[in-house]
Amino acid sequence: MHATACTCTNDIDSPRRREDAAAGGAHEVPPAGPHEKTCAEVLVECLVAEGVDTVFGIPGEENLDFMFALKKSGIRVIVTRHEQGAAFMADAYGRLTGKPGVCFATLGPGATNLVTGVADAFLDGAPLVAITGQVSSELMQFTSHQYLDLSAMFSPITKRSKIVMRPDTVAEVCRLAFKYAEAEKPGATHIDLPKNVAHMPSPSRPMRRQQEPETFASPASVAMAARLISEARSPLILAGASAVRAMASQAITFMAERLRIPVAQTMMGKGLVSADCPYRLGVVGIPQRDIIIDAFDRADLVIGIGYDLIECVPTKWNTHPMKIVNIDVTPADVNQFYDPDVEVIGDITDSIYQIMRAAHRTTVPHEMLSIGERLRREFDDMAASDAYPVKPARIVRDIRRVLGHSDILVSDVGAHKIWIGRDYPCFEPKTCLISNGFASMGFAVPAAFTAKLLHPERRVLAVCGDGGFMMNSQELETAVREHVPFVTLIWEDEHYGLIRWKEEEQFGDTYGVSFTNPDFKAYAEAMGCRGFRVESTEALIPTLEEAFACGEPAVVTVPVDYSENMALTERLRAHAGR
């Protein structure tokens, strides 16, 4: 739900301020005295009270008070090379911790550079708080250098966007920003702090965090859901992002095994059911009609658990009349293809166990489970190729062999995302991060930085196309400077591969999708990283092992054969038209 962007007071347009500005002078408020805290200092105290330990961003003239307040705070400040990188780092922080990641920028171009990462967090449900500097409040009604109405600009891509217009309101604005960012469905919020207000004395002090009450589903909805599940001939679970945030993996797995219900997962729900669970089918969400949709064709009941329509539009899988049970923390965003017969709203884990107490099923769905077996068998066949340049499925298989079950893969957006989203098996939630709702290129390198920062004990791999890598590759310098040793794997083909794939599907031709690359090994070494290039298919695994073992940020380039993209399209077309 969006809150309308507004200021905390209307004194910006007061006659006195208009008269002072017209006379060439601002209505000044004295700066804070030696024993008073400035508004910027109080804002940072509020961040500390919210549990913030790290912030990501770039300083500028209009946020210097904020920067020097941070210097005294104990909060770790990660200075990035681009504000978009800072926003993606905060985005990944929110995904992995469940607590808002914080990014900051100055006004004007600094703030506009945050927009892509903030929008990504907003659509994918990652809690994030963005803080921007702003011109002094008395200049806002004029055409001022670098001035934009940032509250209006951020409003469509945040849950709440507010300007701190009075120093005594800063704690309220900050507490509400975190409250909105954390509330289900989580997302981004924005605080805009004018330069003069940041410097004013503030009597405000951090507010208490409220304990959110636990909510549980109504007995009537549980009973109706249990009845529908018991009566269904071929039920199917569709598990998504909200279930990851609710840490409902164990409950979903127990439900699948106890009631013998197959599970399809969204790309953001990967790992909710482990790859070795016999009831796992696969992942929905690729643009083509995939084999897994056969399971939905056979289903007479779909149980959406934490499913968000933005993850995979229901028109892809709702192919015939079926009943729908929605289990989530909040009611679903419904449309004509996702109109639940019953909604079980409350703690997801509790709802699942309550339903299992009342539901009964004994039939093993062999026909549906064979669909998951076919998907895995076809992937194994594709991954067996020793051809060079390397086939996408072979790269995915070799990555899985190098990474442990708890290690983290961060996928950028491009043709490789389809292969990773569809075929990369996960054993735990939050071990494969994908920009899904906003699907933004440039996500992987900064997000992998945060993943390794938070989990130094795990291997972290950023997987990029050569197009997406160049969009935020500058953050490799941040990784070197901050001693954060993740590995980046670039799939190189000198094309915007996903757009090329779509052009080939639609037009049988390509246009405007090719480019040239630097020597990525030399590029990485110039950044202070270790650089590697895979010169044969069998060298991929040992090269990745060497990159992880070096203990430094590393970049590995592997030439990829994307002719497999259209080969997959043709196989899926043939299957759909059988």
XYZ file of C-alpha atoms in Angstrom, residues 109-549:
441
model
C 21.811 12.541 -9.748
C 22.880 10.753 -6.582
C 19.229 10.150 -5.698
C 18.149 9.220 -9.217
C 20.950 6.647 -9.354
C 19.341 4.858 -6.400
C 16.045 4.381 -8.202
C 16.673 1.047 -9.972
C 17.815 -0.769 -6.840
C 15.032 0.764 -4.735
C 12.422 -0.312 -7.296
C 13.897 -3.813 -7.319
C 13.508 -4.091 -3.539
C 9.971 -2.707 -3.730
C 8.741 -5.255 -6.277
C 10.616 -8.258 -4.853
C 9.603 -7.626 -1.236
C 13.038 -6.815 0.184
C 12.945 -4.414 3.169
C 15.045 -1.328 2.385
C 15.311 2.261 3.607
C 16.794 4.851 1.230
C 18.027 8.171 2.661
C 18.725 11.139 0.395
C 20.124 14.603 0.893
C 18.151 17.580 -0.393
C 18.462 21.326 -0.993
C 17.629 23.582 1.933
C 13.900 23.730 2.545
C 13.541 27.434 1.696
C 14.784 26.730 -1.847
C 12.273 24.004 -2.680
C 9.651 26.312 -4.200
C 12.193 27.666 -6.699
C 14.050 26.146 -9.626
C 17.186 25.235 -7.709
C 20.461 23.614 -8.686
C 20.046 19.794 -8.691
C 16.616 20.035 -7.059
C 13.999 17.390 -7.769
C 10.901 16.602 -5.751
C 12.408 13.343 -4.510
C 9.453 12.432 -2.330
C 7.199 12.513 -5.391
C 9.790 10.641 -7.468
C 10.229 7.810 -4.937
C 6.537 7.513 -4.056
C 5.578 5.073 -6.863
C 8.504 2.738 -6.046
C 8.294 2.754 -2.244
C 5.729 1.961 0.428
C 6.309 5.386 2.012
C 8.293 8.482 0.990
C 8.594 11.456 3.362
C 10.549 14.705 3.712
C 11.860 15.697 7.145
C 10.695 19.312 7.169
C 11.015 19.911 10.922
C 13.871 18.656 13.102
C 11.492 17.569 15.877
C 9.843 14.990 13.565
C 12.922 13.081 12.406
C 12.492 10.172 14.839
C 8.850 9.714 13.808
C 9.740 9.751 10.121
C 12.542 7.232 10.653
C 10.500 4.834 12.843
C 7.653 4.826 10.307
C 10.091 4.247 7.434
C 11.374 1.080 9.122
C 7.893 -0.007 10.200
C 6.545 0.220 6.658
C 9.656 -1.373 5.127
C 9.360 -4.415 7.421
C 5.579 -4.934 7.309
C 4.411 -7.767 5.050
C 4.716 -7.481 2.075
C 8.090 -5.826 2.856
C 9.615 -3.323 0.499
C 11.398 -0.009 0.131
C 10.786 3.282 1.923
C 12.439 6.673 1.508
C 13.539 9.537 3.791
C 14.507 12.897 2.274
C 16.555 15.181 4.548
C 17.043 18.828 3.483
C 20.507 20.249 4.054
C 19.444 23.016 6.448
C 17.137 20.742 8.478
C 19.972 18.207 8.877
C 22.055 20.922 10.595
C 19.320 22.191 12.952
C 19.158 21.226 16.645
C 16.603 18.501 17.290
C 14.864 17.580 20.544
C 13.702 14.343 18.929
C 14.911 10.992 20.250
C 14.667 7.440 18.862
C 11.271 5.822 19.247
C 10.656 2.317 20.538
C 10.255 -0.530 18.092
C 6.829 -2.101 18.442
C 6.419 -5.846 18.762
C 4.235 -6.965 15.884
C 1.416 -9.193 17.167
C 1.309 -12.739 15.878
C -1.705 -13.489 13.714
C -3.235 -16.894 13.172
C -5.715 -18.175 10.612
C -9.374 -18.532 11.469
C -10.522 -22.089 12.272
C -13.213 -21.825 9.585
C -10.672 -21.084 6.840
C -8.416 -23.909 8.059
C -11.314 -26.358 8.032
C -12.415 -25.367 4.536
C -8.846 -25.593 3.173
C -8.394 -29.026 4.763
C -11.643 -30.227 3.218
C -10.681 -29.026 -0.273
C -7.244 -30.656 0.027
C -8.729 -33.929 1.236
C -11.313 -34.027 -1.542
C -8.971 -33.020 -4.379
C -8.026 -35.671 -6.899
C -4.703 -34.039 -7.914
C -3.608 -31.173 -5.635
C -0.417 -29.233 -6.312
C 1.509 -26.807 -4.059
C 2.904 -23.585 -5.557
C 5.420 -22.125 -3.068
C 6.800 -18.589 -3.333
C 8.696 -15.696 -1.823
C 6.485 -14.934 1.168
C 7.041 -18.492 2.410
C 10.803 -17.857 2.258
C 10.420 -14.703 4.350
C 8.189 -16.624 6.789
C 10.817 -19.384 7.123
C 8.176 -21.999 6.265
C 10.450 -24.410 4.393
C 10.265 -27.217 6.955
C 6.474 -26.980 7.216
C 5.982 -27.056 3.422
C 8.268 -30.076 3.089
C 6.406 -31.864 5.903
C 3.067 -31.093 4.236
C 4.270 -32.377 0.860
C 5.589 -35.626 2.318
C 2.771 -36.276 4.803
C -0.084 -35.512 2.383
C 1.793 -36.675 -0.739
C 1.382 -33.404 -2.630
C 3.909 -32.398 -5.347
C 5.520 -28.955 -5.048
C 6.314 -26.411 -7.752
C 8.365 -23.394 -6.697
C 8.761 -19.886 -8.091
C 12.247 -18.585 -8.840
C 12.186 -16.664 -5.562
C 10.899 -19.746 -3.771
C 13.830 -21.933 -4.810
C 15.066 -24.082 -1.946
C 11.806 -24.060 0.020
C 11.658 -27.756 -0.784
C 15.101 -29.328 -1.060
C 16.323 -30.650 -4.387
C 16.469 -34.144 -2.894
C 12.814 -34.141 -1.747
C 10.871 -36.731 -3.796
C 7.881 -34.374 -4.080
C 9.795 -31.485 -5.657
C 8.770 -30.968 -9.278
C 10.710 -27.897 -10.411
C 10.393 -24.162 -10.981
C 7.774 -22.099 -12.779
C 8.417 -18.699 -14.312
C 10.402 -18.968 -17.553
C 8.857 -17.123 -20.529
C 8.197 -20.287 -22.523
C 5.531 -22.865 -21.719
C 7.646 -25.335 -19.786
C 7.162 -29.051 -19.158
C 6.239 -28.369 -15.527
C 2.983 -26.770 -16.688
C 1.825 -30.318 -17.485
C 1.494 -30.789 -13.719
C -0.799 -27.759 -13.487
C -2.815 -29.141 -16.424
C -3.479 -32.248 -14.315
C -4.203 -30.368 -11.076
C -7.730 -29.792 -9.829
C -6.503 -27.815 -6.793
C -3.531 -25.425 -6.498
C -2.365 -24.549 -2.980
C -0.537 -21.227 -3.165
C 1.798 -20.940 -0.175
C 3.437 -17.521 0.025
C 2.843 -17.081 -3.710
C 2.997 -13.531 -5.091
C 1.454 -12.868 -8.508
C 4.484 -10.797 -9.499
C 6.690 -13.921 -9.306
C 4.881 -15.738 -12.119
C 1.616 -14.514 -13.608
C -1.159 -17.054 -13.024
C -2.110 -17.022 -16.715
C 1.015 -19.149 -17.263
C -0.233 -22.018 -15.099
C -3.983 -21.551 -14.584
C -4.903 -23.314 -17.814
C -8.329 -24.743 -16.906
C -10.994 -24.510 -14.167
C -9.432 -25.416 -10.814
C -9.911 -24.605 -7.159
C -7.355 -22.460 -5.321
C -6.344 -22.355 -1.661
C -4.178 -19.368 -0.688
C -2.012 -19.700 2.447
C -0.111 -16.533 3.351
C 0.550 -13.876 5.959
C -1.636 -11.323 4.175
C -4.526 -11.666 1.700
C -3.616 -12.252 -1.937
C -3.593 -9.683 -4.712
C -6.347 -11.389 -6.646
C -7.198 -11.308 -10.326
C -9.495 -13.365 -12.550
C -6.871 -16.135 -12.794
C -6.023 -16.142 -9.084
C -9.300 -15.902 -7.206
C -8.943 -18.211 -4.182
C -11.834 -20.371 -3.015
C -10.455 -19.962 0.487
C -7.706 -17.818 2.012
C -5.899 -19.060 5.105
C -4.349 -15.867 6.464
C -1.915 -15.875 9.379
C 1.403 -17.403 10.367
C 2.209 -19.697 7.431
C 3.872 -22.472 9.425
C 1.042 -22.595 11.954
C -1.558 -22.587 9.167
C 0.118 -25.539 7.448
C 0.251 -27.629 10.630
C -3.366 -26.783 11.471
C -4.460 -27.879 7.991
C -2.456 -31.108 8.239
C -4.256 -32.047 11.448
C -7.554 -32.027 9.581
C -6.582 -33.108 6.041
C -6.142 -36.707 4.925
C -4.594 -38.064 1.744
C -3.028 -41.421 0.909
C -2.726 -41.532 -2.896
C 0.794 -41.172 -4.343
C 0.633 -38.831 -7.409
C 2.894 -40.919 -9.677
C 1.793 -39.179 -12.876
C 2.664 -35.715 -11.561
C 5.935 -36.838 -10.002
C 7.020 -38.279 -13.347
C 6.979 -34.720 -14.731
C 9.635 -33.657 -12.226
C 11.655 -36.751 -13.052
C 11.474 -35.913 -16.753
C 12.703 -32.350 -16.138
C 15.694 -33.619 -14.194
C 16.468 -36.318 -16.744
C 16.427 -33.855 -19.653
C 18.681 -31.466 -17.725
C 21.157 -34.288 -17.030
C 21.217 -35.113 -20.755
C 21.915 -31.477 -21.706
C 24.553 -31.105 -18.980
C 26.520 -34.117 -20.212
C 27.920 -32.239 -23.230
C 31.698 -31.657 -23.331
C 31.385 -29.100 -26.156
C 33.331 -25.831 -26.010
C 32.207 -23.017 -25.816
C 30.337 -24.516 -22.895
C 26.631 -25.375 -23.005
C 24.504 -23.506 -20.418
C 23.282 -26.691 -18.708
C 26.867 -27.911 -18.284
C 27.832 -24.633 -16.609
C 24.860 -24.912 -14.232
C 25.742 -28.520 -13.377
C 29.396 -27.682 -12.702
C 28.462 -24.681 -10.535
C 26.270 -26.972 -8.435
C 29.204 -29.374 -8.001
C 31.467 -26.575 -6.769
C 29.002 -24.940 -4.352
C 27.902 -26.562 -1.100
C 24.257 -26.809 -0.071
C 24.448 -23.633 2.059
C 26.611 -21.623 -0.338
C 24.981 -18.713 -2.155
C 24.548 -18.130 -5.873
C 23.445 -14.642 -6.952
C 22.072 -14.506 -10.486
C 22.075 -11.413 -12.645
C 19.409 -10.964 -15.327
C 19.935 -12.289 -18.837
C 19.740 -15.568 -20.726
C 21.685 -17.311 -17.966
C 18.914 -16.407 -15.477
C 16.505 -18.690 -17.358
C 18.882 -21.638 -17.048
C 19.675 -20.954 -13.390
C 16.072 -20.238 -12.439
C 14.806 -23.341 -14.233
C 17.575 -25.886 -13.627
C 19.863 -24.899 -10.732
C 18.871 -27.200 -7.841
C 18.704 -25.650 -4.362
C 18.720 -27.398 -1.008
C 17.944 -24.423 1.245
C 16.045 -21.126 0.911
C 18.011 -17.920 0.317
C 20.843 -19.785 -1.420
C 19.864 -18.540 -4.889
C 19.080 -14.813 -5.129
C 17.413 -13.602 -8.322
C 16.060 -10.189 -9.297
C 12.635 -11.389 -10.356
C 9.811 -8.857 -10.088
C 11.840 -5.963 -11.511
C 14.342 -8.230 -13.314
C 17.158 -5.704 -13.330
C 20.513 -6.276 -14.962
C 23.461 -5.240 -12.798
C 22.057 -6.898 -9.658
C 24.523 -9.758 -9.159
C 27.884 -8.148 -8.355
C 26.652 -5.736 -5.627
C 24.212 -8.323 -4.218
C 26.977 -10.946 -4.048
C 29.144 -8.413 -2.200
C 26.475 -8.168 0.501
C 25.941 -11.932 0.622
C 29.652 -12.494 1.294
C 29.759 -9.582 3.760
C 26.959 -11.228 5.758
C 28.184 -14.811 5.324
C 31.998 -14.805 5.174
C 32.009 -18.535 6.008
C 30.136 -19.456 2.794
C 31.182 -19.494 -0.823
C 29.341 -16.776 -2.745
C 29.164 -16.786 -6.542
C 27.815 -13.949 -8.691
C 26.699 -15.285 -12.088
C 26.487 -12.637 -14.820
C 26.194 -12.304 -18.522
C 28.811 -10.079 -20.113
C 26.129 -7.400 -20.619
C 24.921 -7.322 -17.012
C 28.439 -7.575 -15.588
C 29.508 -4.297 -17.188
C 26.560 -2.463 -15.641
C 27.920 -2.609 -12.084
C 31.389 -4.103 -12.449
C 32.828 -1.029 -10.718
C 31.786 -2.537 -7.382
C 34.648 -5.021 -7.718
C 36.851 -2.174 -6.488
C 34.572 -1.882 -3.451
C 35.024 -5.608 -2.820
C 38.819 -5.300 -3.011
C 38.885 -2.251 -0.732
C 36.564 -3.850 1.820
C 38.254 -7.294 1.610
C 35.085 -9.160 0.590
C 36.250 -12.158 -1.485
C 33.324 -13.428 -3.563
C 33.735 -14.912 -7.054
C 32.079 -13.596 -10.227
C 31.437 -15.976 -13.132
C 30.832 -14.230 -16.471
C 29.041 -16.141 -19.233
C 30.573 -14.489 -22.299
C 28.947 -14.422 -25.738
C 29.180 -10.693 -26.696
C 25.407 -10.311 -26.936
C 22.471 -9.222 -24.834
C 21.599 -12.884 -24.777
C 18.042 -12.879 -23.451
C 16.911 -10.210 -25.925
C 18.671 -12.072 -28.717
C 16.758 -15.216 -27.685
C 13.427 -13.366 -27.748
C 14.227 -11.804 -31.144
C 15.027 -15.229 -32.559
C 11.770 -16.633 -31.177
C 9.652 -13.768 -32.512
C 11.404 -12.695 -35.729
C 13.818 -15.498 -36.603
C 16.536 -12.840 -36.758
C 18.524 -10.541 -34.457
C 19.233 -6.815 -34.407
C 20.970 -4.390 -32.043
C 22.073 -6.952 -29.469
C 25.814 -7.412 -30.101
C 28.819 -5.665 -28.560
C 32.507 -6.223 -27.834
C 34.110 -6.921 -24.470
C 37.349 -5.962 -22.746
C 39.766 -8.692 -21.736
C 37.894 -9.600 -18.550
C 40.922 -11.278 -16.976
C 43.002 -8.115 -17.420
C 40.013 -5.967 -16.396
C 39.663 -7.889 -13.133
C 43.380 -7.665 -12.398
C 43.319 -3.909 -13.047
C 40.642 -3.697 -10.319
C 42.921 -5.587 -7.913
C 41.003 -8.880 -8.287
C 42.266 -12.242 -9.480
C 41.312 -12.940 -13.091
C 40.744 -16.318 -14.770
C 39.562 -17.505 -18.174
C 38.183 -21.000 -18.798
C 39.898 -22.424 -21.886
C 38.178 -25.818 -21.995
C 34.947 -27.318 -20.697
C 36.682 -29.679 -18.284
C 38.631 -26.708 -16.838
C 35.533 -24.955 -15.446
C 35.359 -26.813 -12.115
C 39.098 -26.586 -11.275
C 39.149 -22.912 -12.296
C 36.218 -22.107 -10.009
C 37.879 -24.057 -7.183
C 41.086 -22.073 -7.665
C 39.158 -18.794 -7.698
C 37.438 -19.620 -4.401
C 40.678 -20.833 -2.837
